[in-house]
Amino acid sequence: MMVAENFDYVLKAIRKAERRAGRAEGSAKLIAVTKSQDSGALSAALSCGQRLFGENKVQEARSHWSGYKADYPDIELHLIGPLQTNKVAQAVALFDCIQTLDREKLAVALSDEIKKQEKSLPCFIQVNTGEEAQKSGILPAHLKDFLRYCVHDCGLSVTGLMGLPPVGEPAALHFALLKKLSLAHDLPHLSMGMSADFIEAVSLGATYVRVGSALFGSRT
Ligand SMILES: *Cc1c(COP(=O)(O)O)cnc(C)c1O
C-alpha cells in the first residue's frame, strides 16, 4: 500500500517536472532501485506496473530478479554500482544496461563478453564530476578520450552518462555539468538524480532517475 502511494507520488512529481521543463511526457524514466530490498518490495513494485529496476551488485541482482525475469519478460535491469571484471560474464547475461563503465580494463572485458554472448548491451559512462578520489568514474577532462576508446577501440555501444554528485554539494551544478558533457559528446541518455534530488535532475535533463528510498522507505 505504501509502496503504491510512493510510486504514485514519485511518478507524478517526474511528470510535473517534465512539463515544467517543456519536456515530452515520459522522457524521464524512473529506475526503481531495489538494492537491499526484500521480496515484498519487489513484488509491490511489480504490482504497481514498474518494470525498470536498478541494482548495484551483480550477485544481489541475480537473486532478486532471475526468477521474476522468467515471469515478466519486459523487466529491464540497469547496473548502477561498480562492476568488477570477474563478474562481467554474469553482468552481461543479466543486465540490459551497464551504467558504470569507468575504466579501460572494464571496457575490454565488457567488449569481449558482449561478443561472446552475442548480446547488444548499451553502456553509460560514469563521470566523476566532483573529482572525488574515493569515487569511481571518469574525470570530465578524460571523457573524450575514454569515450573514443570505448566506442572505436572496443566497439561498445555507449549511449549515455551517469553521475553521482558529491555529498554536501549542490547537486544542480553537477547535473548541469553532466548535461553539458552529454550534449558535447552527442550522448542521448543521462542517468542522474536520486530520492533527494530527482525532481531537480529531471528539470536539468535527466532521462533516467534512480530512486530507492523514496519508493521503498529507508534501507535496513
Ligand atoms: C542506492 C543508489 C541510488 C538510490 O538512492 P536513494 O537515495 O535511496 O534514492 C541511486 N543511485 C545509486 C548509484 C545508488 O547506489
CSV table of C-alpha atoms and ligand atoms in Angstrom, one decimal, residues 33 35 56 80-81 162 164 193-196 210-214 217 219, ligand 1:
chain,number,residue,atom,x,y,z
A,33,VAL,CA,16.4,1.0,-7.1
A,35,LYS,CA,19.2,-2.9,-3.6
A,56,ASN,CA,24.2,-2.0,-7.5
A,80,ILE,CA,24.2,1.2,-11.2
A,81,GLY,CA,27.1,0.0,-9.0
A,162,MET,CA,25.8,8.5,-15.3
A,164,LEU,CA,26.5,10.7,-8.5
A,193,GLY,CA,19.1,12.2,-9.5
A,194,MET,CA,18.1,10.0,-6.6
A,195,SER,CA,15.4,10.2,-3.9
A,196,ALA,CA,16.6,13.6,-2.6
A,210,ARG,CA,17.4,6.3,-9.9
A,211,VAL,CA,15.1,6.3,-6.9
A,212,GLY,CA,15.2,3.9,-4.0
A,213,SER,CA,14.3,5.1,-0.5
A,214,ALA,CA,11.5,7.5,-1.7
A,217,GLY,CA,11.5,3.5,2.6
A,219,ARG,CA,17.1,0.6,3.6
B,1,LIG,C1,21.3,3.4,-3.8
B,1,LIG,C2,21.5,4.2,-5.1
B,1,LIG,C3,20.5,5.0,-5.6
B,1,LIG,C4,19.2,5.3,-4.9
B,1,LIG,O1,19.4,6.1,-3.7
B,1,LIG,P1,18.1,6.7,-2.9
B,1,LIG,O2,18.7,7.8,-2.2
B,1,LIG,O3,17.7,5.6,-2.0
B,1,LIG,O4,17.1,7.0,-3.9
B,1,LIG,C5,20.8,5.7,-6.8
B,1,LIG,N1,21.9,5.6,-7.4
B,1,LIG,C6,22.9,4.7,-7.0
B,1,LIG,C7,24.2,4.6,-7.8
B,1,LIG,C8,22.7,4.0,-5.8
B,1,LIG,O5,23.7,3.2,-5.4
